[in-house]
Coordinates of C-alpha atoms in Angstrom, one line a residue:
L1 CA -19.3 -9.9 11.3
I2 CA -19.7 -11.2 7.7
E3 CA -16.8 -12.2 5.7
K4 CA -17.6 -12.5 1.9
N5 CA -16.1 -15.6 0.5
S6 CA -17.9 -15.3 -2.9
L7 CA -20.6 -13.4 -4.5
S8 CA -23.3 -15.8 -3.2
K9 CA -21.9 -17.2 0.0
T10 CA -21.0 -15.6 3.3
K11 CA -19.2 -16.9 6.5
F12 CA -20.0 -15.6 9.9
L13 CA -17.0 -15.0 12.1
K14 CA -17.1 -14.8 15.9
K15 CA -14.9 -12.1 17.2
N16 CA -13.7 -11.3 20.7
K17 CA -10.5 -10.1 22.4
S18 CA -9.0 -13.6 22.7
D19 CA -9.7 -14.6 19.1
A20 CA -8.3 -11.3 17.7
R21 CA -5.2 -11.7 19.8
I22 CA -4.5 -15.2 18.5
L23 CA -5.0 -14.0 14.9
Q24 CA -2.7 -11.0 15.5
N25 CA 0.1 -13.2 16.9
I26 CA -0.2 -15.6 14.0
M27 CA 0.1 -12.7 11.6
K28 CA 3.1 -11.2 13.4
S29 CA 4.8 -14.7 13.3
S30 CA 4.2 -14.9 9.6
L31 CA 6.1 -11.6 9.1
R32 CA 8.9 -12.4 11.5
D33 CA 11.4 -13.2 8.7
Y34 CA 11.0 -9.6 7.5
E35 CA 11.7 -8.1 10.9
G36 CA 13.0 -4.5 10.5
R37 CA 12.6 -4.6 6.8
P38 CA 10.4 -2.3 4.8
A39 CA 6.8 -3.5 4.0
L40 CA 4.3 -1.8 1.9
I41 CA 0.8 -2.4 3.4
H42 CA -2.2 -2.2 1.1
T43 CA -5.4 -2.0 3.2
D44 CA -9.0 -2.9 3.0
I45 CA -10.2 -3.1 6.6
L46 CA -13.6 -4.6 5.5
Y47 CA -11.8 -8.0 5.4
T48 CA -9.4 -7.6 8.3
Q49 CA -12.0 -6.9 11.1
P50 CA -11.4 -10.5 12.7
L51 CA -8.0 -9.1 13.8
I52 CA -9.6 -6.4 15.8
A53 CA -11.8 -7.1 18.8
N54 CA -15.0 -5.3 19.5
T55 CA -14.3 -2.8 22.3
E56 CA -16.0 0.2 23.6
E57 CA -12.7 1.8 24.6
M58 CA -11.3 2.2 21.2
N59 CA -12.7 2.9 17.7
P60 CA -11.8 0.3 15.0
L61 CA -9.4 2.6 13.1
E62 CA -7.5 3.3 16.2
S63 CA -7.3 -0.4 17.0
H64 CA -5.8 -1.1 13.5
K65 CA -3.3 1.6 14.1
E66 CA -2.2 0.2 17.5
F67 CA -1.9 -3.2 15.9
F68 CA 0.4 -1.9 13.2
N69 CA 2.6 -0.5 16.0
T70 CA 3.2 -4.0 17.1
L71 CA 4.3 -5.5 13.8
P72 CA 7.9 -6.6 13.4
I73 CA 8.2 -4.8 10.0
N74 CA 8.9 -1.3 9.0
C75 CA 5.4 -0.4 8.0
L76 CA 5.0 1.8 4.9
I77 CA 1.4 3.0 4.2
P78 CA 0.3 4.0 0.7
A79 CA -0.6 7.6 0.7
F80 CA -1.4 7.7 -3.0
N81 CA -3.1 10.7 -4.6
Y82 CA -3.8 10.6 -8.3
Q83 CA -4.4 14.4 -9.0
F84 CA -0.9 15.7 -9.9
P85 CA -1.0 15.0 -13.6
K86 CA -4.2 17.0 -13.9
L87 CA -3.5 19.8 -11.3
K88 CA 0.3 20.1 -11.7
K89 CA 0.5 20.9 -7.9
L90 CA 0.2 18.9 -4.8
D91 CA 0.7 19.6 -1.1
L92 CA 1.8 16.5 0.7
R93 CA 0.7 17.9 4.1
T94 CA -3.0 18.3 3.0
A95 CA -3.6 16.2 -0.1
P96 CA -6.1 13.5 0.7
I97 CA -5.1 9.9 0.5
E98 CA -7.3 8.1 -2.1
V99 CA -6.5 4.5 -1.3
G100 CA -8.3 3.7 2.0
S101 CA -10.0 5.1 5.1
L102 CA -7.4 3.6 7.4
N103 CA -4.6 5.2 5.4
Q104 CA -6.2 8.6 5.7
Y105 CA -6.9 8.1 9.3
L106 CA -3.2 7.4 10.0
H107 CA -2.4 10.5 8.1
E108 CA -4.9 12.7 10.1
C109 CA -3.8 11.4 13.5
N110 CA -0.1 12.0 12.7
W111 CA 0.9 8.4 13.1
A112 CA 3.7 8.8 10.7
N113 CA 6.9 10.8 10.9
Y114 CA 7.0 11.6 7.2
R115 CA 5.1 11.4 3.9
S116 CA 7.6 10.5 1.3
F117 CA 8.5 12.8 -1.6
D118 CA 6.5 11.7 -4.6
P119 CA 3.4 13.5 -6.0
M120 CA 1.4 10.4 -6.7
F121 CA 3.0 7.3 -4.9
S122 CA 3.9 8.7 -1.6
V123 CA 3.9 6.5 1.5
L124 CA 3.5 7.3 5.3
G125 CA 6.3 5.9 7.4
R126 CA 8.0 6.2 10.7
G127 CA 11.6 7.0 11.5
N128 CA 13.7 8.6 8.8
A129 CA 12.4 9.2 5.3
P130 CA 14.2 6.9 2.8
F131 CA 14.7 9.7 0.2
Q132 CA 15.2 13.4 0.2
P133 CA 13.5 15.8 -2.1
T134 CA 14.9 16.1 -5.6
K135 CA 14.0 18.0 -8.8
N136 CA 13.8 15.0 -11.1
L137 CA 11.6 12.1 -9.9
D138 CA 10.8 8.8 -11.5
A139 CA 7.7 7.0 -10.0
F140 CA 9.3 3.6 -10.6
G141 CA 12.9 4.5 -10.8
R142 CA 16.0 3.8 -8.6
E143 CA 14.8 6.4 -6.0
S144 CA 11.3 5.2 -5.8
I145 CA 9.6 3.5 -2.9
F146 CA 9.3 0.4 -4.9
S147 CA 13.0 0.3 -5.6
Y148 CA 13.5 0.8 -1.8
L149 CA 11.4 -2.3 -1.1
E150 CA 13.4 -4.4 -3.6
K151 CA 16.8 -3.2 -2.3
G152 CA 15.8 -3.7 1.3
G153 CA 14.5 -7.2 0.8
G154 CA 11.1 -6.1 1.9
A155 CA 7.6 -7.4 1.6
I156 CA 4.2 -6.3 0.3
V157 CA 1.4 -6.9 2.7
M158 CA -2.2 -7.1 1.4
Y159 CA -3.9 -6.3 4.6
G160 CA -7.4 -7.4 3.3
A161 CA -6.7 -5.8 0.0
K162 CA -7.2 -7.7 -3.3
I163 CA -4.4 -8.6 -5.5
S164 CA -5.5 -5.8 -7.9
S165 CA -4.0 -3.3 -5.4
L166 CA -0.5 -4.6 -6.2
T167 CA 1.1 -1.4 -7.5
F168 CA 4.5 -3.1 -7.4
L169 CA 3.5 -4.8 -10.7
H170 CA 4.0 -1.4 -12.4
Y171 CA 7.5 -1.3 -11.0
I172 CA 8.2 -4.7 -12.5
E173 CA 6.8 -3.5 -15.8
S174 CA 9.0 -0.4 -15.8
K175 CA 12.1 -2.7 -15.6
I176 CA 11.0 -4.7 -18.6
E177 CA 12.0 -3.1 -21.9
G178 CA 9.4 -2.9 -24.6
V179 CA 6.2 -3.4 -22.6
P180 CA 3.8 -2.6 -25.5
Y181 CA 0.9 -1.2 -23.4
R182 CA 3.0 1.4 -21.4
Y183 CA 5.2 4.4 -22.3
K184 CA 7.0 7.0 -20.2
K185 CA 5.5 10.5 -19.8
S186 CA 6.8 13.4 -17.8
F187 CA 4.8 16.1 -15.9
S188 CA 6.2 19.4 -14.6
G189 CA 4.7 21.0 -11.6
E190 CA 5.0 22.0 -8.0
L191 CA 5.2 19.7 -5.0
I192 CA 5.1 20.9 -1.3
D193 CA 6.8 18.6 0.9
D194 CA 5.7 17.5 4.3
H195 CA 7.8 20.4 5.8
G196 CA 5.9 22.9 3.8
I197 CA 8.8 23.6 1.4
L198 CA 7.8 24.2 -2.2
H199 CA 9.7 22.3 -5.0
H200 CA 9.6 22.6 -8.7
I201 CA 9.7 19.1 -10.1
E202 CA 9.8 17.0 -13.2
W203 CA 8.0 13.8 -12.5
T204 CA 8.1 10.7 -14.8
T205 CA 5.9 7.8 -14.7
H206 CA 4.6 5.2 -17.2
V207 CA 1.1 5.5 -18.6
R208 CA -1.1 3.5 -21.0
P209 CA -1.6 4.8 -24.5
W210 CA -4.6 7.2 -24.9
G211 CA -7.7 5.2 -25.7
C212 CA -6.1 1.9 -24.8
D213 CA -8.6 -0.3 -22.9
L214 CA -6.4 -2.3 -20.5
D215 CA -7.0 -4.5 -17.6
Y216 CA -5.0 -7.4 -16.1
D217 CA -6.3 -10.9 -15.5
W218 CA -5.8 -10.7 -11.8
I219 CA -6.9 -14.3 -11.3
I220 CA -4.0 -15.5 -13.5
V221 CA -1.6 -13.1 -11.7
E222 CA -2.7 -14.5 -8.3
N223 CA -2.4 -18.1 -9.3
I224 CA 1.1 -17.6 -10.8
L225 CA 2.2 -16.0 -7.6
R226 CA 0.7 -18.8 -5.6
D227 CA 2.2 -21.5 -7.8
K228 CA 5.7 -19.9 -7.5
G229 CA 5.3 -19.8 -3.7
V230 CA 5.6 -16.0 -3.7
L231 CA 2.2 -15.3 -2.3
Q232 CA 1.8 -16.4 1.4
P233 CA -1.2 -16.2 3.7
L234 CA -1.0 -13.8 6.6
V235 CA -3.1 -16.3 8.7
N236 CA -3.6 -19.8 7.5
G237 CA -7.4 -20.6 7.2
Y238 CA -8.3 -16.9 6.8
P239 CA -7.7 -16.1 3.2
K240 CA -9.6 -12.9 3.2
L241 CA -7.4 -11.4 5.9
G242 CA -4.7 -11.0 3.2
F243 CA -1.3 -12.2 2.3
Y244 CA 2.2 -11.1 1.8
V245 CA 4.6 -11.2 -1.2

């Protein structure tokens, strides 16, 4: 296995069942303070392979799934799909997940009990869905998955994913009045929930002005989070395995 530490350097990691189990236990211990709480898990399994041992009995995606089942947190897996503003219709049962192969695998193998009711920022979860279908939706409002995380004292786990995957930043922006590079926009359309029921919805999100070339300085964002003690490593000594917020 090769773990990329920079554009020019690589680090080789030895991987076996014993090593993987040790790393898994360290990660579970790191998340113990959030036991039972909601945690949004952004994934990039390219960098989390040291957590999964090489075995002939189980494919890697299945191994990641089984590991998630052992975590002390209430795992919420992004099932984001970005087509609703263009198509004005989405079926949560069949719409592909556009943010990771592991996420799509979890959807296809029916790992989750629900896919939450949102045409763009839905999540896969187990147990009872936190929200019921409603006609008027706000992607970053009080009934959003991001508000649910905040109210529940939850965490955001970057499971190998880069800080640029931190969608929660948009929720923070939505709570700040007068952010000059965002404005609210509504879209009307049809959303079929995970039970096959059709709903006519009005969905509001915030978008950047047309023609606005915008990007974040993610290095500064990450440094601020680290300096404030908000960003914590999942496994000390393995920064590429990810962190939690």
